XYZ file of N, CA, C and O in Angstrom:
364
model
N 95.935 -54.589 -59.927
C 96.300 -53.103 -60.387
C 97.630 -52.656 -60.119
O 97.869 -51.827 -61.860
N 98.435 -52.622 -58.998
C 99.817 -52.245 -59.072
C 100.556 -53.509 -59.520
O 101.348 -51.943 -60.295
N 100.348 -53.703 -60.192
C 101.651 -54.601 -61.272
C 101.397 -54.096 -62.522
O 102.632 -53.946 -63.094
N 100.337 -53.266 -63.049
C 100.317 -52.505 -64.110
C 101.292 -51.218 -64.269
O 101.505 -51.045 -65.277
N 100.753 -50.785 -63.483
C 101.409 -49.598 -62.452
C 103.135 -49.303 -62.081
O 103.513 -48.714 -63.211
N 103.477 -50.308 -61.996
C 104.318 -51.317 -61.647
C 105.084 -51.474 -63.809
O 106.612 -51.687 -63.388
N 104.219 -51.892 -63.754
C 104.859 -51.994 -65.281
C 105.491 -51.024 -66.267
O 106.434 -50.820 -67.578
N 105.259 -49.649 -66.040
C 105.049 -48.893 -66.407
C 107.326 -48.068 -66.605
O 107.685 -48.742 -65.221
N 107.548 -48.667 -67.563
C 108.893 -47.938 -67.204
C 109.725 -46.837 -67.503
O 108.641 -45.699 -67.343
N 110.510 -45.982 -67.175
C 110.392 -44.382 -67.748
C 110.037 -43.349 -69.128
O 109.525 -42.616 -68.659
N 109.461 -44.568 -69.466
C 109.416 -43.843 -71.228
C 107.408 -43.838 -71.327
O 106.935 -43.599 -71.871
N 107.366 -44.564 -70.010
C 106.189 -44.538 -69.943
C 105.611 -46.037 -70.443
O 104.412 -46.035 -71.028
N 105.974 -46.817 -71.096
C 105.834 -47.498 -72.545
C 105.576 -48.333 -71.551
O 106.172 -49.130 -70.205
N 104.318 -49.351 -71.375
C 105.074 -51.354 -71.180
C 104.867 -51.921 -72.248
O 103.473 -51.967 -72.548
N 105.353 -52.886 -72.210
C 105.899 -54.235 -72.440
C 104.878 -55.075 -71.995
O 105.241 -56.068 -70.768
N 103.642 -55.390 -72.772
C 103.357 -57.568 -72.308
C 103.096 -58.381 -73.734
O 102.516 -57.771 -74.169
N 103.302 -59.578 -72.956
C 103.676 -60.196 -74.094
C 102.215 -61.725 -74.321
O 102.590 -62.349 -75.161
N 102.364 -61.166 -72.722
C 100.788 -62.319 -72.339
C 99.533 -61.975 -72.978
O 98.351 -62.926 -72.806
N 99.449 -60.526 -73.245
C 97.989 -60.093 -73.643
C 98.120 -59.808 -74.642
O 98.507 -58.881 -75.076
N 97.109 -60.029 -75.690
C 96.658 -59.048 -76.549
C 96.344 -58.204 -76.522
O 95.558 -57.422 -75.492
N 96.877 -57.306 -77.078
C 96.319 -55.713 -77.277
C 94.593 -55.518 -76.952
O 94.518 -54.296 -76.671
N 93.832 -56.295 -77.626
C 92.424 -56.079 -77.478
C 92.429 -56.533 -76.604
O 91.338 -56.224 -75.747
N 92.821 -57.205 -75.472
C 92.435 -57.814 -74.374
C 92.797 -56.563 -73.780
O 91.654 -56.268 -72.461
N 93.686 -56.088 -73.415
C 94.119 -54.713 -72.792
C 92.763 -54.296 -73.352
O 93.086 -53.308 -71.966
N 93.077 -53.534 -73.955
C 91.463 -52.375 -74.320
C 90.492 -52.638 -73.642
O 89.806 -52.406 -72.739
N 89.905 -54.073 -73.783
C 88.341 -54.208 -73.415
C 88.718 -53.985 -71.600
O 87.765 -53.488 -70.804
N 89.549 -54.609 -71.018
C 90.253 -54.522 -69.415
C 90.401 -53.165 -69.272
O 89.623 -53.006 -67.972
N 90.949 -52.104 -69.959
C 90.561 -50.692 -69.285
C 89.356 -50.211 -69.322
O 89.095 -49.380 -68.276
N 88.805 -50.405 -70.431
C 87.366 -49.854 -70.791
C 86.390 -50.531 -69.455
O 85.623 -49.654 -68.960
N 86.991 -51.901 -68.951
C 85.707 -51.645 -67.911
C 86.448 -51.286 -66.839
O 85.544 -51.176 -66.047
N 87.965 -51.469 -66.288
C 88.153 -50.579 -65.496
C 87.241 -49.108 -65.828
O 86.987 -48.127 -64.291
N 87.827 -48.312 -66.963
C 86.694 -47.077 -66.874
C 85.601 -46.582 -66.704
O 85.338 -45.766 -66.026
N 84.732 -47.747 -66.982
C 83.633 -47.631 -67.500
C 82.603 -49.099 -67.080
O 80.735 -48.717 -66.854
N 83.609 -49.530 -66.790
C 82.364 -50.734 -65.275
C 81.632 -51.550 -66.689
O 79.900 -51.833 -65.526
N 81.613 -52.040 -67.826
C 81.065 -52.265 -68.834
C 82.327 -53.587 -69.439
O 83.770 -53.261 -70.292
N 81.026 -54.550 -70.470
C 82.966 -55.447 -71.596
C 81.697 -55.661 -72.298
O 80.207 -54.985 -72.587
N 81.953 -55.163 -73.951
C 81.455 -54.666 -75.183
C 81.624 -56.815 -75.681
O 80.440 -57.341 -76.780
N 82.749 -57.384 -75.938
C 82.616 -59.093 -76.731
C 83.076 -59.959 -74.826
O 83.364 -59.519 -74.168
N 81.227 -59.838 -75.507
C 81.850 -61.011 -74.778
C 81.383 -62.490 -75.173
O 81.034 -63.992 -74.514
N 82.489 -62.720 -76.332
C 82.722 -64.656 -76.891
C 83.103 -65.054 -75.566
O 83.898 -64.807 -75.354
N 82.725 -66.732 -75.334
C 83.560 -67.412 -75.071
C 84.850 -67.328 -74.766
O 85.561 -67.672 -73.832
N 85.235 -67.210 -76.140
C 87.092 -67.418 -76.468
C 87.514 -65.874 -75.914
O 88.093 -66.540 -74.969
N 87.356 -64.916 -76.577
C 87.181 -64.179 -75.349
C 87.330 -63.800 -74.444
O 88.171 -64.386 -73.348
N 86.049 -64.335 -73.488
C 85.900 -64.294 -72.293
C 86.940 -64.813 -71.826
O 88.125 -64.133 -70.142
N 87.646 -66.067 -72.360
C 88.907 -66.896 -71.560
C 90.247 -66.119 -71.037
O 91.130 -66.354 -70.160
N 90.600 -65.296 -72.148
C 91.548 -64.075 -72.709
C 91.207 -62.795 -71.639
O 92.140 -62.710 -70.672
N 89.872 -62.624 -72.187
C 89.647 -61.904 -70.462
C 90.494 -61.918 -69.458
O 90.234 -61.352 -68.145
N 89.628 -63.103 -68.651
C 89.701 -63.725 -67.574
C 91.181 -63.982 -67.847
O 91.241 -63.453 -65.833
N 91.795 -64.691 -67.996
C 93.011 -64.569 -67.847
C 94.084 -62.590 -66.872
O 94.981 -63.205 -66.427
N 93.496 -61.877 -68.161
C 93.708 -60.971 -67.530
C 93.859 -60.621 -66.625
O 93.804 -59.758 -65.961
N 92.317 -59.670 -66.297
C 92.030 -59.889 -64.858
C 92.741 -61.059 -64.116
O 92.423 -59.620 -62.508
N 93.256 -61.872 -63.938
C 92.735 -62.681 -62.992
C 94.712 -62.451 -62.685
O 95.244 -62.079 -61.487
N 95.486 -62.269 -63.879
C 96.290 -61.726 -63.728
C 96.601 -60.846 -62.749
O 98.434 -60.378 -62.055
N 96.257 -59.514 -63.705
C 96.783 -58.211 -62.699
C 95.275 -57.898 -61.361
O 95.150 -57.024 -61.057
N 94.412 -58.799 -61.105
C 93.617 -59.115 -59.563
C 92.581 -58.335 -59.697
O 92.631 -57.235 -58.471
N 91.801 -58.194 -60.895
C 90.744 -57.369 -61.333
C 89.765 -58.304 -60.188
O 89.215 -58.114 -62.055
N 89.373 -57.948 -59.375
C 88.216 -58.892 -58.924
C 86.445 -58.540 -59.503
O 86.399 -59.473 -59.718
N 86.333 -57.838 -60.073
C 84.864 -57.177 -61.164
C 85.149 -57.780 -61.745
O 83.691 -58.228 -61.797
N 86.471 -57.796 -62.759
C 86.328 -58.138 -64.043
C 86.044 -59.287 -63.947
O 85.408 -60.114 -65.000
N 87.000 -59.800 -62.931
C 86.911 -61.832 -63.136
C 84.987 -62.080 -62.734
O 85.186 -63.038 -63.159
N 84.814 -61.498 -61.533
C 83.254 -61.773 -61.501
C 82.702 -62.438 -62.910
O 81.716 -62.460 -63.233
N 82.738 -60.528 -63.210
C 81.814 -60.948 -64.459
C 82.013 -61.670 -65.858
O 80.977 -61.980 -66.091
N 83.118 -61.973 -66.109
C 84.120 -63.271 -66.756
C 82.534 -65.293 -66.391
O 83.069 -65.458 -66.873
N 83.445 -64.358 -64.908
C 82.607 -66.316 -64.597
C 81.115 -66.094 -64.589
O 80.638 -66.774 -64.848
N 80.675 -64.637 -63.981
C 79.203 -64.769 -65.041
C 78.988 -65.246 -66.291
O 77.353 -65.559 -66.411
N 79.688 -64.911 -66.553
C 79.049 -64.435 -68.356
C 79.688 -66.232 -69.066
O 78.663 -66.710 -69.987
N 80.146 -66.617 -68.419
C 80.695 -67.981 -67.763
C 79.370 -69.295 -68.043
O 79.422 -69.554 -68.663
N 78.839 -68.602 -67.061
C 77.945 -69.524 -66.643
C 76.730 -69.673 -67.296
O 76.070 -70.385 -67.587
N 76.265 -68.169 -68.028
C 75.187 -67.989 -68.954
C 75.158 -68.832 -69.850
O 73.725 -69.423 -70.429
N 76.602 -68.801 -70.526
C 76.487 -69.646 -71.702
C 76.584 -70.784 -71.711
O 77.092 -71.807 -72.844
N 76.522 -71.539 -70.612
C 77.015 -73.274 -70.694
C 75.787 -73.641 -71.376
O 74.569 -73.395 -71.582
N 76.359 -74.839 -71.340
C 76.256 -75.519 -72.902
C 76.615 -77.018 -73.003
O 77.611 -77.429 -72.579
N 75.691 -78.294 -73.227
C 76.537 -79.530 -73.151
C 77.424 -78.966 -73.907
O 78.296 -80.473 -73.729
N 77.443 -78.912 -74.569
C 78.378 -78.756 -75.802
C 79.960 -78.031 -75.705
O 80.960 -78.390 -76.158
N 79.704 -77.419 -74.963
C 80.750 -76.295 -74.601
C 81.232 -76.873 -72.841
O 82.003 -76.134 -71.877
N 80.374 -77.542 -71.892
C 79.923 -77.521 -70.777
C 82.048 -78.702 -70.245
O 82.398 -77.710 -68.389
N 82.531 -79.167 -70.626
C 83.643 -79.649 -70.614
C 85.289 -79.107 -70.739
O 85.940 -78.630 -70.394
N 84.885 -78.243 -72.061
C 85.966 -76.448 -71.754
C 85.782 -76.208 -71.222
O 86.566 -76.017 -70.349
N 84.477 -75.818 -70.474
C 84.678 -74.936 -69.100
C 85.158 -75.414 -67.925
O 85.212 -74.698 -67.751
N 85.315 -76.652 -67.249
C 85.087 -76.999 -66.395
C 86.637 -77.614 -66.388
O 87.312 -77.053 -65.975
N 87.189 -77.200 -67.524
C 88.793 -77.093 -67.490
C 88.918 -76.018 -67.700
O 89.901 -76.094 -66.729
N 88.415 -75.148 -68.074
C 88.772 -73.757 -67.704
C 88.853 -73.684 -66.085
O 89.672 -72.631 -65.453
N 88.341 -73.570 -65.565
C 87.912 -73.429 -63.905
C 88.613 -74.499 -63.710
O 88.950 -72.920 -62.589
N 88.934 -75.403 -63.922
C 89.885 -76.075 -63.080
C 91.199 -75.036 -62.913
O 92.456 -75.228 -61.731
N 92.228 -74.855 -64.543
C 93.026 -74.101 -65.023
C 93.068 -73.400 -63.826
O 94.440 -73.028 -63.013
N 91.649 -71.998 -63.299
C 91.837 -71.180 -62.714
C 91.867 -70.950 -61.561
O 91.327 -69.866 -60.977
N 91.745 -72.519 -61.258
C 90.407 -72.007 -59.629
C 89.440 -71.637 -59.838
O 89.349 -70.756 -58.273
N 89.278 -71.740 -61.130
C 87.046 -70.951 -60.430
C 86.748 -72.143 -59.631
O 86.005 -73.027 -60.860
N 86.566 -71.822 -58.471
C 85.096 -72.454 -58.190
C 83.025 -71.794 -58.143
O 82.343 -72.663 -57.656
N 83.506 -70.993 -58.337
C 82.015 -69.777 -58.861
C 81.334 -71.003 -60.290
O 79.497 -70.636 -60.338
N 82.049 -71.793 -60.755
C 80.875 -72.590 -61.897
C 79.982 -73.577 -61.864
O 80.521 -74.408 -60.970
């Protein structure tokens, strides 16, 4: 969270190249309202990345919970690869 605040410059603008506007908006909604609307698998990967980057633990836990919920034989290898990439031990 501190990184977010430090990223603002004097004009109150923040440049974020590796997170989409949609992902940033959903992350901010989570910070304000403690819930997420888009739980599609690919979007959750983006959201987890953002939560990990800014160390928002509750959002990371929510994403992991959704990863577990939607685990199927068709997506298990993709999720394992993602878990290894981000060192997620909860899967």
